[in-house]
Coordinates of C-alpha atoms and ligand atoms in Angstrom, one line a residue:
X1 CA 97.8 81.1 111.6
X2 CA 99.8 82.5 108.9
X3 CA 102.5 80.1 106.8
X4 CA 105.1 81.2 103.9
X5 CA 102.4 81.1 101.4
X6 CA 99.9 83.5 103.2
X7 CA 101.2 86.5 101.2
X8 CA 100.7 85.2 97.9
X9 CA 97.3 84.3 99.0
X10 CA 95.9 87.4 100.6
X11 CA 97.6 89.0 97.2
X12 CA 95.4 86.2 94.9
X13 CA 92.2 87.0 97.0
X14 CA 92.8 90.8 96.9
X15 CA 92.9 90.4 92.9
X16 CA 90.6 87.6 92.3
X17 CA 87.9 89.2 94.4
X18 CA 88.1 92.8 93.5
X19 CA 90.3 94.3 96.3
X20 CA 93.8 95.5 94.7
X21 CA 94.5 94.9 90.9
X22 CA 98.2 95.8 89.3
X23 CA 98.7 99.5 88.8
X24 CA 98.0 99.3 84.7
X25 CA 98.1 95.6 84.2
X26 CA 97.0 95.6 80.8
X27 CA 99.9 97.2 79.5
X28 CA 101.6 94.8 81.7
X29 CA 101.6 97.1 84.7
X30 CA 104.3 99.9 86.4
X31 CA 106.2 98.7 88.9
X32 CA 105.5 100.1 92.3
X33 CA 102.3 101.4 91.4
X34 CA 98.3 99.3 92.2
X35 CA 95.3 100.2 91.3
X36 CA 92.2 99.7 94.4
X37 CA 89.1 97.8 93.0
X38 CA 85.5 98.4 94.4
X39 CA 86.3 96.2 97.1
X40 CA 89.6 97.4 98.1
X41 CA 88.3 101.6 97.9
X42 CA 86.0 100.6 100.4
X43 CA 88.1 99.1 102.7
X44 CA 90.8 101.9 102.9
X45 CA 88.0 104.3 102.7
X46 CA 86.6 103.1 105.8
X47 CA 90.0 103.0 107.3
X48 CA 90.7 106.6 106.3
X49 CA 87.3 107.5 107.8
X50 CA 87.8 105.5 111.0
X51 CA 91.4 107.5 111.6
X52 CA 90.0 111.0 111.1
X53 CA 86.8 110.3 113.0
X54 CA 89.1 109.4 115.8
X55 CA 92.0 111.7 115.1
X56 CA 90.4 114.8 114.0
X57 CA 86.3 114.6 114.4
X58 CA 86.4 113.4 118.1
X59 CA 89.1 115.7 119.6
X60 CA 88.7 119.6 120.6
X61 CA 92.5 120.0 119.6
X62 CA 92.7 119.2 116.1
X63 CA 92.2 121.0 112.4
X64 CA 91.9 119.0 109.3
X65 CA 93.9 120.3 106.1
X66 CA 93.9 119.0 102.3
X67 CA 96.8 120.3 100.4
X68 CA 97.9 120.3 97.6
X69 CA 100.7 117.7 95.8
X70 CA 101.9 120.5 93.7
X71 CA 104.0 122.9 96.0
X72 CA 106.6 125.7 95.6
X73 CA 110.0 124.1 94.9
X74 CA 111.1 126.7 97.3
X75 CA 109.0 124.2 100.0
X76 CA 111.1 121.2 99.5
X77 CA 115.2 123.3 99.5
X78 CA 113.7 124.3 103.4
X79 CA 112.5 120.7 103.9
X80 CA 115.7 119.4 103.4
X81 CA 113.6 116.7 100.5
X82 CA 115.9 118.3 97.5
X83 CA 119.6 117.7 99.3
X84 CA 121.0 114.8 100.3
X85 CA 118.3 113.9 103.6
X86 CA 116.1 112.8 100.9
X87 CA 118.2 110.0 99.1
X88 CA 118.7 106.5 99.0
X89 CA 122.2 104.6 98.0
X90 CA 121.9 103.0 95.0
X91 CA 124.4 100.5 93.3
X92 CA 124.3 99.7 89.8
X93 CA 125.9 96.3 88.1
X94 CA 128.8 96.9 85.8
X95 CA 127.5 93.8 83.7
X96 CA 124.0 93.4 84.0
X97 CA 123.4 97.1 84.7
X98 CA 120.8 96.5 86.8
X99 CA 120.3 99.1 90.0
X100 CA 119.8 98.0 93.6
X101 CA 119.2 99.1 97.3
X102 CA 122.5 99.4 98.5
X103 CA 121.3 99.1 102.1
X104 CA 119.0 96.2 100.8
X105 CA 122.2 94.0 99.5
X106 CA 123.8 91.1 102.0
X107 CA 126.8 91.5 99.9
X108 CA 127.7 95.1 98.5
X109 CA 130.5 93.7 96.1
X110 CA 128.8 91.5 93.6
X111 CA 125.6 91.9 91.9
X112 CA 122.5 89.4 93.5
X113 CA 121.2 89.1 90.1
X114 CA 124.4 87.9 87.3
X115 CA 127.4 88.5 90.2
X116 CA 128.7 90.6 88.0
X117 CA 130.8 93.8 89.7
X118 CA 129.0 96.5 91.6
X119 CA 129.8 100.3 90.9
X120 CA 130.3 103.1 93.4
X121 CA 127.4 104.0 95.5
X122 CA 125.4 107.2 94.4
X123 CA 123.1 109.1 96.3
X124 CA 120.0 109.0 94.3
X125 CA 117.0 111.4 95.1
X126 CA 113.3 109.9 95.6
X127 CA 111.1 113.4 94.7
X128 CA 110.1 112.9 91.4
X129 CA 110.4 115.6 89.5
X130 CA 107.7 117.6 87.1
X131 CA 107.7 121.2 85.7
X132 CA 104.5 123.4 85.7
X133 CA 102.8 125.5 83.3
X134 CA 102.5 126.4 79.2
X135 CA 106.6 126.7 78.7
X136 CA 107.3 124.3 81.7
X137 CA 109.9 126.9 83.2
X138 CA 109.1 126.2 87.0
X139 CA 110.1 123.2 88.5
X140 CA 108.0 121.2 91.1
X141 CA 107.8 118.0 92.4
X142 CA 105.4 115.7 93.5
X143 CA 105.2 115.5 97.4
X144 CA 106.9 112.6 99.1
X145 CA 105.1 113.4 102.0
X146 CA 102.1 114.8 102.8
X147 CA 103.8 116.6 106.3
X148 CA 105.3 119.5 104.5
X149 CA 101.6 121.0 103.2
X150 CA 100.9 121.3 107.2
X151 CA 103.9 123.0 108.1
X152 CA 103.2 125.6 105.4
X153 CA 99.9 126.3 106.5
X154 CA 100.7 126.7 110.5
X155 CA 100.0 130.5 109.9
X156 CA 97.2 130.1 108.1
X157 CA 95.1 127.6 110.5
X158 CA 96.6 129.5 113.5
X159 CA 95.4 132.6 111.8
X160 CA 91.6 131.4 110.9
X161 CA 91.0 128.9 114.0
X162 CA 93.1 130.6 116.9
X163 CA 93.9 127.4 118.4
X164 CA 95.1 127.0 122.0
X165 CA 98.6 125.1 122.5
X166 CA 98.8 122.0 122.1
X167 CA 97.2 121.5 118.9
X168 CA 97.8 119.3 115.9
X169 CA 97.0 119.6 112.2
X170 CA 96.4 116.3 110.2
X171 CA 95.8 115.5 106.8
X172 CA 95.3 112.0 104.9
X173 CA 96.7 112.3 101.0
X174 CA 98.4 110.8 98.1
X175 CA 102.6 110.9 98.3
X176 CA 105.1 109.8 95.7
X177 CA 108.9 108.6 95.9
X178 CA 110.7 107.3 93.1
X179 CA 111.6 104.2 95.2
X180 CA 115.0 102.3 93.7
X181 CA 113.1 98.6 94.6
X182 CA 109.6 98.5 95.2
X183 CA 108.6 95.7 96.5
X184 CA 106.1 93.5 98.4
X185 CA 102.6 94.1 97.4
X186 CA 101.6 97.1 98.6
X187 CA 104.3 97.5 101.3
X188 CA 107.1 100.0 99.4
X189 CA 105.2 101.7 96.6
X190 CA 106.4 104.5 94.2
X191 CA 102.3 106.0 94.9
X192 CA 101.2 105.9 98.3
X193 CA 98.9 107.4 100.3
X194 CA 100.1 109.1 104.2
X195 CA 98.1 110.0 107.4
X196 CA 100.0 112.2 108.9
X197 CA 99.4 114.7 112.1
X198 CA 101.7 117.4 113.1
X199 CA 100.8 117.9 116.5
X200 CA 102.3 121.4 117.9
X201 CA 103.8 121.6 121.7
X202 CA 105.5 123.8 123.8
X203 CA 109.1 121.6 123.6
X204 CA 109.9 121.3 127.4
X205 CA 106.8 119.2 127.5
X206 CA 108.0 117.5 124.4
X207 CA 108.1 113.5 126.4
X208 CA 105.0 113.4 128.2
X209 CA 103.4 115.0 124.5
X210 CA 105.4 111.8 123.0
X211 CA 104.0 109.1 125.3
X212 CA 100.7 110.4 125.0
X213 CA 100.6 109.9 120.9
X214 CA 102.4 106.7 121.9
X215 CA 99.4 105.5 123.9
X216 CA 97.2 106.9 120.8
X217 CA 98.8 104.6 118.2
X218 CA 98.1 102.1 120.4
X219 CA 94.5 102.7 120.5
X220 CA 94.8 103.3 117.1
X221 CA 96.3 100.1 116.2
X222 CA 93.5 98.3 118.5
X223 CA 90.5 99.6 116.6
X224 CA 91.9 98.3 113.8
X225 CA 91.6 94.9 115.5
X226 CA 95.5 94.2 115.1
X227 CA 96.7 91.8 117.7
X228 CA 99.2 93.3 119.9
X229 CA 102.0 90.4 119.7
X230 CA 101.7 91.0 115.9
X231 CA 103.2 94.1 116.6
X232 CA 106.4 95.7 117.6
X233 CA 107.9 99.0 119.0
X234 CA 111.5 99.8 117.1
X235 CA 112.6 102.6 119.4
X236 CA 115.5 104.3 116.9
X237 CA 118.9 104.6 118.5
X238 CA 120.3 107.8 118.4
X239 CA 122.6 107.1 115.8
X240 CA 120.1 106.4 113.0
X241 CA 117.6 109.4 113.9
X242 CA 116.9 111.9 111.5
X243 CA 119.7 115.2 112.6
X244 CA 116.4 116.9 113.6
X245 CA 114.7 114.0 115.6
X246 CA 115.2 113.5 119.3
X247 CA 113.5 110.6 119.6
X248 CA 111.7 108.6 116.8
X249 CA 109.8 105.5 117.6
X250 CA 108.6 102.6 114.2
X251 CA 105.7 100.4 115.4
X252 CA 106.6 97.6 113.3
X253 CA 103.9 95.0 111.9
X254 CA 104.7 91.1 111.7
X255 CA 103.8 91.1 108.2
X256 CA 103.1 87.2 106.8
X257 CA 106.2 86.0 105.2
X258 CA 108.4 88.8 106.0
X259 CA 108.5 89.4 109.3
X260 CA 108.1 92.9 111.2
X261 CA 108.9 95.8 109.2
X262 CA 107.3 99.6 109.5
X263 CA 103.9 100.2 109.4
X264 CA 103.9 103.9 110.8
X265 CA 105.9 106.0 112.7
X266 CA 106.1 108.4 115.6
X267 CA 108.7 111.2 116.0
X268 CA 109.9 114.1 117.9
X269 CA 111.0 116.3 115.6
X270 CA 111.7 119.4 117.8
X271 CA 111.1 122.9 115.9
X272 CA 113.2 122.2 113.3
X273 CA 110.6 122.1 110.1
X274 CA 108.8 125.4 111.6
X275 CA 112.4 127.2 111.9
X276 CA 113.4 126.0 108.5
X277 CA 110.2 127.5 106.5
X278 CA 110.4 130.6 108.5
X279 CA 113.7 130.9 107.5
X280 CA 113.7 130.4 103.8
X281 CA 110.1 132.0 103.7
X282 CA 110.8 135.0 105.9
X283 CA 107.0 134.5 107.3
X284 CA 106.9 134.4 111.8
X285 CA 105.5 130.7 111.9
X286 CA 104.9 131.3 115.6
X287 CA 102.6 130.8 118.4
X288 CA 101.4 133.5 120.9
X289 CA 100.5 132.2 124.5
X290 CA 97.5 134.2 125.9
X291 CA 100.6 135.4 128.6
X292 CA 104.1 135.4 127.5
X293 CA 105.9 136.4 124.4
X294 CA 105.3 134.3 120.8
X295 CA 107.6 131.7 120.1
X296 CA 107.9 128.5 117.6
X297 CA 106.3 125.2 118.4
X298 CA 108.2 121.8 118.8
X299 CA 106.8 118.9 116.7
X300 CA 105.4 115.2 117.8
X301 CA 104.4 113.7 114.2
X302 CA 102.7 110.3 113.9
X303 CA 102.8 108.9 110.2
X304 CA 100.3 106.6 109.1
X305 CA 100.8 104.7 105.8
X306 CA 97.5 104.2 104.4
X307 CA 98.5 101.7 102.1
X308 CA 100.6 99.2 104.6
X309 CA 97.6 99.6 107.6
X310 CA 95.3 97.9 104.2
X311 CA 98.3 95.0 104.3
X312 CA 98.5 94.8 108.2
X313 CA 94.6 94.8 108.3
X314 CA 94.5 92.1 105.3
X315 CA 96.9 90.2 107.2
X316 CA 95.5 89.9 110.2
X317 CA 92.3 89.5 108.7
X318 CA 92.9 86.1 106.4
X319 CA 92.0 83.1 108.0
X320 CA 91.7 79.2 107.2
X321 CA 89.7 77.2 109.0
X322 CA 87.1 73.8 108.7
X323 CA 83.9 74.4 108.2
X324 CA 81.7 71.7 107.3
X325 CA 84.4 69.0 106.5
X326 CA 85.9 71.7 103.8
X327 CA 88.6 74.1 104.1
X328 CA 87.3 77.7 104.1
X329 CA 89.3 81.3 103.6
X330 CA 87.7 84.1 105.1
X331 CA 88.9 87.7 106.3
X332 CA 88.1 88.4 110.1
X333 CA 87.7 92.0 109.9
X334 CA 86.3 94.1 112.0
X335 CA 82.8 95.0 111.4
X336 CA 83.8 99.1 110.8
X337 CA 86.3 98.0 108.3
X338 CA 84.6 95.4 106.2
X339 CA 83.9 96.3 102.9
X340 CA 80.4 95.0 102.8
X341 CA 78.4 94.6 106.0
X342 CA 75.9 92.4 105.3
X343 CA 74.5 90.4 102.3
X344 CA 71.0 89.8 101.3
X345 CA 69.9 86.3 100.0
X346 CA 66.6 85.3 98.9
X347 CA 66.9 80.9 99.3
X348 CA 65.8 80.7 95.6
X349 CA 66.6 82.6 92.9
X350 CA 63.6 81.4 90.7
X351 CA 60.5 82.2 93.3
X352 CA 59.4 86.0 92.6
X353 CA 57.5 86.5 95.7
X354 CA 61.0 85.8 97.6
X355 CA 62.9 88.0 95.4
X356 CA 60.5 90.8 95.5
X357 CA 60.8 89.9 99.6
X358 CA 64.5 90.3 99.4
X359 CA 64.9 93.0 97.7
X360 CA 62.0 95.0 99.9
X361 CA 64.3 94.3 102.9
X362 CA 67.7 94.9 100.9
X363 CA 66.2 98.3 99.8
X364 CA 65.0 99.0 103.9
X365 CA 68.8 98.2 105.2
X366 CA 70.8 100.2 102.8
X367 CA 69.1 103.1 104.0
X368 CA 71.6 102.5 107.4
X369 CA 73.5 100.7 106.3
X370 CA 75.1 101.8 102.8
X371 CA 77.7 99.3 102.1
X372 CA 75.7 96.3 101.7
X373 CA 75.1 93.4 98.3
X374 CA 72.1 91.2 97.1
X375 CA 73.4 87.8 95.9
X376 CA 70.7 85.8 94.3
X377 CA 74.0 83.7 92.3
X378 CA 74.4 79.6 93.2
X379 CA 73.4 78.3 96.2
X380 CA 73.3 79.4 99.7
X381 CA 76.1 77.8 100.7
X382 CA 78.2 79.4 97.8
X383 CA 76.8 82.5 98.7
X384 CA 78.4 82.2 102.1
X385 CA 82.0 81.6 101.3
X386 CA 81.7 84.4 98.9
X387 CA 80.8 86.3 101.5
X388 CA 83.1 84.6 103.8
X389 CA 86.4 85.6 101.2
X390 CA 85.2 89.3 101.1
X391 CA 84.9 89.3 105.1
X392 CA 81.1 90.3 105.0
X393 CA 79.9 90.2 109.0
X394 CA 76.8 88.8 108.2
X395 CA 74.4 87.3 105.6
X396 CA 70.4 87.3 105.7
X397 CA 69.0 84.6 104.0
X398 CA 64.8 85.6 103.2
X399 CA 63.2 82.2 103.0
X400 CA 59.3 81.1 102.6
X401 CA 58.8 81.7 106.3
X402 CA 60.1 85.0 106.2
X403 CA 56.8 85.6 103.7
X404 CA 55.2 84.1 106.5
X405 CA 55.8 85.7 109.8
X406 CA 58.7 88.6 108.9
X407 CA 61.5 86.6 110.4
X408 CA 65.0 85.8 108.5
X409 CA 68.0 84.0 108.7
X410 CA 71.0 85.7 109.6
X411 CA 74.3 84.1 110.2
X412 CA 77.3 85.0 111.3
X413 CA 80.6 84.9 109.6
X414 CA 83.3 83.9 111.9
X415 CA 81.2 81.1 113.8
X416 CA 79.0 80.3 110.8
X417 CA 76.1 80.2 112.9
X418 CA 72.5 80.9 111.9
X419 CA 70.0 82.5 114.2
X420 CA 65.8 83.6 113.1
X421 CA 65.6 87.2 113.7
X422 CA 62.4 89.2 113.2
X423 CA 63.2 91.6 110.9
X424 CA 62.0 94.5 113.3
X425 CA 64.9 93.3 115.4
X426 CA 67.5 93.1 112.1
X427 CA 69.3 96.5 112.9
X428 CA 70.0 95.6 116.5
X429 CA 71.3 92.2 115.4
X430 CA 73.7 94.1 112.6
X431 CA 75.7 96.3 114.7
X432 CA 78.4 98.4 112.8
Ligands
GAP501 N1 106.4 112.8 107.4 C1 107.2 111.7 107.9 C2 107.3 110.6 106.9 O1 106.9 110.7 105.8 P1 108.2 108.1 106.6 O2 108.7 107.2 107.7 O3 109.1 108.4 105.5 O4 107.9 109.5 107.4 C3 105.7 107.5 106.9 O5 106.8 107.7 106.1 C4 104.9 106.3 106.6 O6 104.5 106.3 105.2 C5 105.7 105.0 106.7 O7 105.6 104.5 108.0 C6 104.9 104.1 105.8 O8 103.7 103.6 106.4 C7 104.5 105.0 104.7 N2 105.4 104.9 103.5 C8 106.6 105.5 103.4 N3 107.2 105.2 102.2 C9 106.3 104.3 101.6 C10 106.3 103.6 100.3 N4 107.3 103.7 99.5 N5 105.3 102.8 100.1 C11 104.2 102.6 101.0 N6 104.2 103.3 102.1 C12 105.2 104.1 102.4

């Protein structure tokens, strides 16, 4: 039930409640860059956790890796990231001298912004650029993706954990691009954060390997509770894949307001990255079958932007509906991705023996259940659509009764119903 406006409300609510603030804003910000409040660090954190718990904690055939953002510069001339595969075409206006997206422009003549005349196009390279150390003679970059870090530790995992074909390597991380027009929210970013698995094969097995991460993204993209009409499969023609990539697939979100656009992708990218960095490092990145001679793996990679998944979740999340004669906003998110579970209320803020109740039972639940807030602010019913805004599951209200015969209130978000539990029963009730 999304309209044009839905955008610039789920970007109001994300500020106004504490979710995702403007990357500096009081020195009026930096453009492509946000800043995640309490609110919002929770929610990608429990995204983050939910894709490596399923990626990499609940398979036999997978090896976690954190690398680092600084790498050799050697890493990114075998990448391909320093020559022209990394660029993007940029126009600038002879008048107004702004830049632009050349690919981004309806017409590439005149400039969108004074009409003035556009330039020539140049190719202009994302990696931003930093030097290292006292006299700054060695150049580095920061990474623009976290892939490359996995490819130049195949040796070393292969070496340590022995892994048996097929395996993959993931790892969840910050990457940066010096994007010409960032833009939308959170959607193209110059900071953003990757989830990326390099998943090793032997390559004449290289489709059913594909179809079998395709089926995962699905599952993936389930758990997050995205609706499956909301999203699309772009299956790249051949003439816009990558010179390595035999088959590259973009599942696509329907993004309020904008329509589908990426939210990860999944390619084949055959054994070219391993080839290159054995190459230009000189180091055998190969794998040795318990029979057979070694040779180098073929790649499937699924790439998971962190930052977009937070928008495709916020999005399908934000909802309007009656409640009570009024109009009410709250985010339907799943239980595992809410930022706070559950809410503890005493019914009046100015009665001790109910606060001193409350409390007792808040202390008792965060002992399970860590992410969870004692409101004792306004009344109930303000308590609830603050709750309601944040996407909090459920709200226990402790009340004179509860003093009485250990029984509370909870209620649930989406229905707004309130059921008396015994508080014995309150963990059963509060399933995460
Ligand atoms: N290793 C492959 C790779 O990096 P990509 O399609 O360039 O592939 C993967 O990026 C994912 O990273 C994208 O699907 C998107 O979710 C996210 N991403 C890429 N550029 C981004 C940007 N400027 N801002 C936010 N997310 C971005």
């Amino acid at each position: 039930m999304s309209d044009d406006n839905t955008m610039e409300k789920i970007v109001s609510l994300a500020k106004r409640r504490g979710f995702i603030f403007q990357g500096s804003e009081i020195y009026g910000g930096l453009a492509g860059t946000w800043d995640y409040g309490p609110l919002g660090v929770a929610l990608k954190n429990n995204i983050k956790e939910l894709w490596w718990d399923m990626f990499v904690d609940r398979r036999d055939d997978m090896y976690g890796l954190d690398t680092a953002i600084l790498m050799n510069e050697k890493a990114w001339e075998a990448s391909g990231h320093t020559g022209a595969g990394f660029t993007d075409p940029l126009v600038e206006c002879e008048k107004c001298k702004k830049r632009f997206r050349e690919d981004h422009l309806k017409d590439t003549a005149k400039c969108p912004e004074c009409g003035g005349v556009l330039g020539n196009k140049k190719d202009f390279n994302l990696m931003f650029e930093t030097r290292v150390g006292a006299q700054g003679d060695m150049k580095s970059f920061l990474r623009p993706e976290t892939a490359q870090g996995i490819f130049v530790n195949f040796k070393n995992v292969v070496d340590t954990m022995r892994p048996k074909l097929p395996f993959g390597i993931a790892q969840i991380g910050k990457a940066f691009r010096n994007e010409i027009a960032p833009r939308d929210f959170i959607f193209r970013t110059r900071e953003f954060e990757q989830m990326e698995i390099e998943y090793f094969i032997d390559g004449q097995y290289w489709e059913q390997e594909f179809d079998k991460w395709r089926e995962a993204v699905w599952a993936w993209l389930k758990a997050l509770g995205l609706s499956e009409e909301n999203i699309k499969e772009y299956d790249v023609p051949a003439d816009e894949l990558a010179h390595y990539s035999k088959r590259t697939i973009d599942f696509e979100y329907n993004y309020p307001g904008k329509g589908h656009d990426e939210l990860l992708g999944l390619a084949y990218r055959t054994d070219h990255d391993l080839k290159s960095h054995m190459e230009a490092s000189g180091e055998k990145l190969v794998y040795t079958p318990a029979e057979g001679e070694p040779f180098t793996p073929h790649v499937i990679e699924p790439s998971f932007g962190v930052d977009r998944t937070v928008m495709a979740v916020l999005s399908e999340a934000y909802t309007e509906d009656k409640m009570d004669g009024e109009t009410r906003v709250f985010l339907k998110l799943k239980p595992e991705l809410a930022p706070v579970k559950v809410a503890v209320f005493p019914l009046l803020k100015n009665r001790p023996e109910l606060l001193e109740k409350a409390w007792d039972i808040y202390t008792e639940l965060k002992k399970t259940i860590p992410q969870i807030l004692f409101d004792d602010n306004g009344n109930v019913g303000k308590r609830y659509r603050r709750q309601d805004e944040i996407g909090t599951p459920w709200c226990v209200t402790v009340d004179f009764d509860t003093l009485e015969d250990n029984t509370v209130t909870v209620r649930d978000r989406d229905t707004g119903e309130q059921k008396r539990v015994a508080l014995i029963d309150l963990v059963t009730v509060i399933r995460v």
